[in-house]
XYZ file of C-alpha atoms in Angstrom:
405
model
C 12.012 -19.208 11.270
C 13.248 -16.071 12.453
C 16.199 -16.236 9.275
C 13.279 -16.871 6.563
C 11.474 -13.724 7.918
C 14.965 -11.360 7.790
C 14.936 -13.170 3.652
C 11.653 -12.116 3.207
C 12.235 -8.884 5.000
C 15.013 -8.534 2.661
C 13.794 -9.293 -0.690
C 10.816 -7.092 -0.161
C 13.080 -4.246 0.526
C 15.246 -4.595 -2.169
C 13.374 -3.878 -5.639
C 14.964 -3.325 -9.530
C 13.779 0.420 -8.492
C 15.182 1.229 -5.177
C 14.668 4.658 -5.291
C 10.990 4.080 -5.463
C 11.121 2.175 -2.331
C 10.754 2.929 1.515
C 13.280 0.429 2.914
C 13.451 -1.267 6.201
C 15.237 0.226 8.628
C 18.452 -1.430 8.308
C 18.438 -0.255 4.473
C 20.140 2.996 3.728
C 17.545 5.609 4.948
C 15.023 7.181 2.263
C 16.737 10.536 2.411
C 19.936 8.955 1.173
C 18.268 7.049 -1.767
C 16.148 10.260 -2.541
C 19.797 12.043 -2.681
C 20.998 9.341 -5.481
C 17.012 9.867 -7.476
C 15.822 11.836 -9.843
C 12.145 11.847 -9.034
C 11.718 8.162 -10.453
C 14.370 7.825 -12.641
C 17.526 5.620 -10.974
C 21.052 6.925 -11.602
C 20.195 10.507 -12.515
C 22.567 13.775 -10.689
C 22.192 14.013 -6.641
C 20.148 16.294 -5.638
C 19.452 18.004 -2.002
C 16.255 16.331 -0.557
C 13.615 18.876 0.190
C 11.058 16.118 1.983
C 10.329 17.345 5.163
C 9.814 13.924 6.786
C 13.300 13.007 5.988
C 14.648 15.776 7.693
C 14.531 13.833 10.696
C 17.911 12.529 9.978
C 19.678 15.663 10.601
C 16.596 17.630 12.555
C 13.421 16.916 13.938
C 10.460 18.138 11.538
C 9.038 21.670 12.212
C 6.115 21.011 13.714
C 4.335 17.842 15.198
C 3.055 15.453 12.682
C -0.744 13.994 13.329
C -2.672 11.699 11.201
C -6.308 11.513 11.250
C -7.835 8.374 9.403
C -11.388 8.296 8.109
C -13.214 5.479 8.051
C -13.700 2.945 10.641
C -13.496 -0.023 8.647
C -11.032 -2.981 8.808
C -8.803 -1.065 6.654
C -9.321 1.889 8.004
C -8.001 0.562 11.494
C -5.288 -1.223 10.012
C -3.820 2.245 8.618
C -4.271 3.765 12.088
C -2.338 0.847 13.869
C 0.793 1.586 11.015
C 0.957 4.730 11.448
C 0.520 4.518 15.245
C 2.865 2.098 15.779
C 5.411 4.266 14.112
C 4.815 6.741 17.378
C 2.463 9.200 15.283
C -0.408 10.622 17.214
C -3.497 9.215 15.114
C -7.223 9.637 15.088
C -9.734 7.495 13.963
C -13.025 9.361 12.928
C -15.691 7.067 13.089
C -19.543 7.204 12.745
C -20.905 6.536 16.409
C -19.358 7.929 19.287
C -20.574 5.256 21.595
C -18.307 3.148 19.346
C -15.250 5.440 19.504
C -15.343 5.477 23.646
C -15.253 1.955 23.672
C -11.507 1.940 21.417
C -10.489 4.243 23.449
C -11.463 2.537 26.835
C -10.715 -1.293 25.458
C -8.320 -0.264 22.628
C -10.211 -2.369 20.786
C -13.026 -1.727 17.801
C -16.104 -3.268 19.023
C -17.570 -4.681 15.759
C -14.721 -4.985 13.487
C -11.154 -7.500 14.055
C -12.343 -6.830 18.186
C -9.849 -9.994 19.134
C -7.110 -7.818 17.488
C -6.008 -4.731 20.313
C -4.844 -1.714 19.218
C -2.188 0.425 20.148
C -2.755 3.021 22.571
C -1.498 6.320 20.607
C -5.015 5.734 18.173
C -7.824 8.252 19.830
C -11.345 7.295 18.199
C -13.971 10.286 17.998
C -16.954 10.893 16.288
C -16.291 14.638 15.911
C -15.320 15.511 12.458
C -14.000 19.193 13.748
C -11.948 17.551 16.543
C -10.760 15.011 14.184
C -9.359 16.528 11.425
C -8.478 20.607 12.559
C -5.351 19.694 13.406
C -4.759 17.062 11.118
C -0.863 16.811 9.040
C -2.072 14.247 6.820
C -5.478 12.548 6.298
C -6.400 8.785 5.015
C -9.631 8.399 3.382
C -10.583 4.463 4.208
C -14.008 5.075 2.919
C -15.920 2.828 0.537
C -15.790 4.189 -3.076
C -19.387 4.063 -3.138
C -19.882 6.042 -0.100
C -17.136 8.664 -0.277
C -18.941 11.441 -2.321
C -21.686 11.638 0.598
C -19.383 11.134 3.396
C -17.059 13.715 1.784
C -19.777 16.482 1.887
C -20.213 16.396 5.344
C -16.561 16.600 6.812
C -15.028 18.932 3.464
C -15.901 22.228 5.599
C -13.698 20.758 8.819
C -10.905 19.631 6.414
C -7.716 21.912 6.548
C -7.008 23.685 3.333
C -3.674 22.480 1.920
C -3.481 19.324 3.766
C -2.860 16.421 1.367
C -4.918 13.363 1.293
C -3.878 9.510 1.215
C -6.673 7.663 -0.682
C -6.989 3.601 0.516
C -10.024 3.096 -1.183
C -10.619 1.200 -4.722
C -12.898 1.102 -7.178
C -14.849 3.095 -9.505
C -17.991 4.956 -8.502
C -21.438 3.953 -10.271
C -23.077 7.249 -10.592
C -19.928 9.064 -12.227
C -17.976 6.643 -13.662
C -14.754 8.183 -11.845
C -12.117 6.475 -9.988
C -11.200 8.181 -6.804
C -8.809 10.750 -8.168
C -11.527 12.199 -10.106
C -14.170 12.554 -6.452
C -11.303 13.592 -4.473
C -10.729 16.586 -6.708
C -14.373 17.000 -7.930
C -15.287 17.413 -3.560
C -12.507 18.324 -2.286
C -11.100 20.666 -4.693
C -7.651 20.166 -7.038
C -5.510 23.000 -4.570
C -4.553 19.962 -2.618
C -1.979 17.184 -3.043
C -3.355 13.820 -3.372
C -1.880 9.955 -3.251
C -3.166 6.407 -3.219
C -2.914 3.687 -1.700
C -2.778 -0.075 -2.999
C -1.201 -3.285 -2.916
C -1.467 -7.305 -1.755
C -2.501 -5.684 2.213
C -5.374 -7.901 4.281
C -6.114 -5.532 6.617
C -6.019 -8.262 9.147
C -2.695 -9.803 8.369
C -1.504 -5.527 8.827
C -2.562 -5.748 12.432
C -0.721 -8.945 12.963
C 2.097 -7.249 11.856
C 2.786 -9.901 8.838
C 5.222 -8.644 6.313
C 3.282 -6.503 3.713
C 4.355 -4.156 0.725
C 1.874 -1.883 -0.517
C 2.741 1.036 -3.159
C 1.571 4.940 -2.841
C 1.079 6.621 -6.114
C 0.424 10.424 -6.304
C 1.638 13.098 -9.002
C 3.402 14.842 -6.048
C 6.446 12.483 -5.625
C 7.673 14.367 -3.169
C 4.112 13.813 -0.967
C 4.524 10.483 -1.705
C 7.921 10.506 -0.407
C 6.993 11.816 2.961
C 3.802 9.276 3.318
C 6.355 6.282 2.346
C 8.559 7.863 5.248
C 6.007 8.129 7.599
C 4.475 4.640 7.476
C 7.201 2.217 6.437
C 8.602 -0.516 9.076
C 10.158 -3.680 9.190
C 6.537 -5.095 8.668
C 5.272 -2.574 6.171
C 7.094 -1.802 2.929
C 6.104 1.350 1.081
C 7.006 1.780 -2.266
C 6.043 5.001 -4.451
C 5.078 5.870 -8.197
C 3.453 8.205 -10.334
C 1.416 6.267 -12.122
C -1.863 7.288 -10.602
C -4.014 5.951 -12.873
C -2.138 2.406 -13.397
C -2.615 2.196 -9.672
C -6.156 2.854 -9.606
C -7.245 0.640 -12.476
C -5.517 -2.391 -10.730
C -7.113 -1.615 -7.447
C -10.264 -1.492 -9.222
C -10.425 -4.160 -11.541
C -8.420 -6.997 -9.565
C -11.658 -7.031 -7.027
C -13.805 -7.980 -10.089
C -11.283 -10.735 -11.738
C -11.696 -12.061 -7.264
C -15.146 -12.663 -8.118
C -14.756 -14.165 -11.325
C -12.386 -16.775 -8.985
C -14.500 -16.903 -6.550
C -17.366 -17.961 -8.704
C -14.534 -20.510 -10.871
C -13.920 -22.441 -7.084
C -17.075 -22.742 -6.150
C -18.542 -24.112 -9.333
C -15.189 -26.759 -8.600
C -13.594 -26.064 -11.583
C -9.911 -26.969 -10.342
C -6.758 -25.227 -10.190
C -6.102 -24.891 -13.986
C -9.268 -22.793 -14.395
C -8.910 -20.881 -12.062
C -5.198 -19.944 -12.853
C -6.265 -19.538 -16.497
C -8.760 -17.698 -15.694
C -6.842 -14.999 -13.332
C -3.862 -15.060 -15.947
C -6.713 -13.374 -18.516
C -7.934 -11.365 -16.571
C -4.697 -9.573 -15.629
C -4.590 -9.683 -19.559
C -7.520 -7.201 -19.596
C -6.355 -5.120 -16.668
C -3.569 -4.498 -18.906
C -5.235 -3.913 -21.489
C -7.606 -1.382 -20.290
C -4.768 0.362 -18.240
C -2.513 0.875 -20.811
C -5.829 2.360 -22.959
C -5.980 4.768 -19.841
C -2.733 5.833 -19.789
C -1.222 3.352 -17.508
C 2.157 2.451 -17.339
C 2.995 -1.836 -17.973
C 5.072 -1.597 -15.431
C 2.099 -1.050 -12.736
C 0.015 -3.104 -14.006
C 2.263 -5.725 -13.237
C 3.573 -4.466 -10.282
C 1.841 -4.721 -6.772
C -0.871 -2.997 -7.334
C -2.731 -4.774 -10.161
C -1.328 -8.523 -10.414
C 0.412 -8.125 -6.944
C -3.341 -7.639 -5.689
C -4.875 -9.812 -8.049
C -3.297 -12.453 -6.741
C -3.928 -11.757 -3.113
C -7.526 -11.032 -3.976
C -8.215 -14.013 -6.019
C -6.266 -16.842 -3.796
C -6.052 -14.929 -0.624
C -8.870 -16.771 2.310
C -9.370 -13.378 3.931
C -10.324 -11.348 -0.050
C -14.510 -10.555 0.700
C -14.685 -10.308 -3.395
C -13.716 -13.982 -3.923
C -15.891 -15.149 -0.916
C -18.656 -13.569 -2.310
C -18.008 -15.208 -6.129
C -17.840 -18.133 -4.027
C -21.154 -18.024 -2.515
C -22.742 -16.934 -6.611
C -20.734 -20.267 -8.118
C -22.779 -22.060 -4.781
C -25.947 -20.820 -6.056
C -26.800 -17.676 -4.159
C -27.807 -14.387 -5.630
C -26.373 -11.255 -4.854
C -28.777 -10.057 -2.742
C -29.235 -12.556 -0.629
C -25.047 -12.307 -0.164
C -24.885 -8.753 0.010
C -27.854 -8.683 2.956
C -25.896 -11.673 5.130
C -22.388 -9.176 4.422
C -21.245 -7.087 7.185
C -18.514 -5.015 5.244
C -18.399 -4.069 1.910
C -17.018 -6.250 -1.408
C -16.124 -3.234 -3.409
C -15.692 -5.431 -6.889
C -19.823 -6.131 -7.095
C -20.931 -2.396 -7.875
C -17.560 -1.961 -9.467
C -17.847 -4.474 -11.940
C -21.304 -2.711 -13.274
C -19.414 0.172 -13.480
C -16.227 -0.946 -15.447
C -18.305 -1.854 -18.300
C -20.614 1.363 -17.909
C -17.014 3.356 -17.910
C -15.202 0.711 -20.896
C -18.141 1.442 -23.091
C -17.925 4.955 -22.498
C -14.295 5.338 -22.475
C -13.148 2.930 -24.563
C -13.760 3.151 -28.807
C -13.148 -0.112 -30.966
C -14.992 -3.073 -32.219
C -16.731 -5.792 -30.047
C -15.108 -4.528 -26.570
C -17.070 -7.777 -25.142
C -14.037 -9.881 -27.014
C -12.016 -7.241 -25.467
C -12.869 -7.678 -22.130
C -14.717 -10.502 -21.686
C -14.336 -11.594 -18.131
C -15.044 -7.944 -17.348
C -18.692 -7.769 -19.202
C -19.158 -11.535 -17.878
C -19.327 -11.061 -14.252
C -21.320 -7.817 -14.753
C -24.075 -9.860 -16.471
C -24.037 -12.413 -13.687
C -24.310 -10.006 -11.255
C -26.747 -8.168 -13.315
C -28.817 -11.543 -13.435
C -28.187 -12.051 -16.961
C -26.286 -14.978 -17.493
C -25.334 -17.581 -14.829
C -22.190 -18.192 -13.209
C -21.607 -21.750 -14.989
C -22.612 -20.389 -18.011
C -20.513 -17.064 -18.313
C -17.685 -19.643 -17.196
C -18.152 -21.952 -20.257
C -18.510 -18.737 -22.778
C -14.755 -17.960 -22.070
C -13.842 -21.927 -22.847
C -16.193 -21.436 -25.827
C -13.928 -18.297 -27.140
C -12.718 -18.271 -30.672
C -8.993 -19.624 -30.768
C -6.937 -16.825 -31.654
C -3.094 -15.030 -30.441
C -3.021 -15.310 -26.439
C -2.386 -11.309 -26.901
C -3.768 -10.715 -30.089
C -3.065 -6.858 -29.749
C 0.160 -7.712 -30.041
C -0.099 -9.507 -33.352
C 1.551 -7.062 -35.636
């Protein structure tokens, strides 16, 4: 058992584009494959690494490194127990502080994963000044949804200049913006953002099951130094610049889970349900590349990589909850029984609110049409079984038929 974990180990660690990866540690450290990189591009001229992470390997960094993560959730405490395990001071600003004194008394969250402990260097508080003064870096594990309020009431206690790791996914209703776009629009752009995404059950994190995740941000060298700090022989980090490609994946894939979700439990089989996730990576695609995404991330770990976790994965609350609509239950009555959040309902009303707007062409319902189908079920227009046998009703044409010239 112990030799298929070192494989997996292994193969995860050793990607076509090494020097976007944060490798294990008995891989060549990332300062040395920074030293052979060119930003992104493999085989270009050394160059001295300026990442002050990495300057552990000759010095110890110039001042103590803290982490404060906000956002209480299941993801939010499986990003505290990575970077804690990796011996980093971190704080976990939650809402009640009757819930942060019990983590730190049991070292366990009372409500959410409480069978799972956590490790003892995560401090919980429910002061946003104590939280995040001293802060080096900050994760935002907030619901998309939820971010633009929360972010109003902690932006005051948030250090100028220190950069912020984004976890969340999704696009929010009222703007139509993914989360680059209410980071900068709250927090201000004289800051250094990245984002976080990937095949990465919160859960399964905590267990300490092998996971790669990638962290996009414009600032390769931030994302550099975020790779450095949270990659282990359970957590593989690798980095990008495609913001956007990541954020369109992280978005979208939680709307094909509930198209899935609904395909199983109408009983549809196997083959539909394949089909069915195989087009709607097809329209990811489509409407990254639109954006300005690159292929390559689209079919990368953050858009099919997470697709496919979402959509077949038992722990993914976006295909539960197209489970429970192919059963016969509305969304409300799911969303009121729901105890956490399944970012791909309000998402998937505003994907098509954001396509439409966004997007020019003819018939962008033949463009998209999982997309605009599980935004009229959830909408109440159309039911599940019928939205299902509209896409086996589709005009034959190309499989890509953009690519028919």
């Amino acid at each position: 058992m112990r030799g298929v974990v070192l494989l997996l180990v292994t193969l995860m660690a050793s990607s076509p584009n090494a020097c976007n990866v944060s490798a294990f540690s008995f891989v060549p450290s990332r300062a040395s494959v920074r030293d052979r990189s060119l930003h992104n591009t493999c085989g270009s001229a050394p160059r001295k690494s300026r990442s002050i992470l990495s300057m552990k390997v000759s010095a110890p960094p110039p001042y103590p490194v803290r982490v404060t993560v906000m956002g209480g959730g299941n993801f939010g405490i499986a990003l505290a127990s990575v970077v804690a395990k990796r011996g980093v001071p971190t704080t976990l600003l939650v809402r009640s502080e009757e819930v942060a004194e019990k983590i730190n008394e049991n070292h366990r969250h009372p409500r959410y994963m409480s069978d799972i402990a956590l490790p003892r260097t995560v401090r919980a508080t429910a002061n946003k000044k104590t939280a995040l003064s001293d802060a080096t870096y900050i994760i935002h594990a907030v619901p998309v949804q939820y971010t633009r309020e929360f972010l109003a009431t902690v932006k005051d206690d948030i250090p100028a200049n220190v950069p912020i790791l984004s976890a969340s996914k999704g696009i929010e209703t009222s703007s139509l913006g993914f989360m680059a776009d209410i980071l900068k629009e709250c927090l201000g752009e004289d800051r250094s953002y990245a984002f976080l995404s990937g095949p990465s059950f919160a859960r399964e994190i905590c267990e300490g099951v092998a996971t790669a995740v990638v962290i996009a941000s414009e600032d390769l060298m931030l994302a550099d130094d975020l790779a450095e700090l949270m990659a282990g022989e359970d957590f593989a980090v690798f980095t990008s610049r495609d913001v956007i490609g990541v954020e369109v994946g992280g978005a979208v894939k939680n709307v094909i889970a509930i198209a899935a979700g609904m395909c199983e439990g109408l009983g549809l089989g196997t083959n539909a349900m394949s089909g069915l996730v195989t087009r709607g990576c097809g329209e990811m695609r489509r409407l990254g590349i639109y954006l300005g995404a690159r292929p390559s991330t689209i079919s990368g770990l953050s858009g099919v990589g997470d697709t496919f976790g979402t959509c077949f994965g038992p722990l993914s609350r976006n295909r539960q909850f197209g489970y429970r609509l192919g059963k016969g239950e509305t969304p409300e009555e799911i969303r009121a029984s729901m105890t956490e959040v399944a970012e791909g309902v309000d998402t998937s009303i505003a994907l098509v609110k954001m396509i439409k707007k966004r997007c020019k062409g003819y018939r962008l319902d033949l463009k998209y049409p999982i997309l605009f189908g599980v935004a009229d079920i959830i909408e109440g227009n159309m039911r599940p079984l019928e939205g299902l046998k509209g896409l086996m009703n589709f005009p034959t044409r190309m499989e890509n038929y953009d690519e028919r010239f």
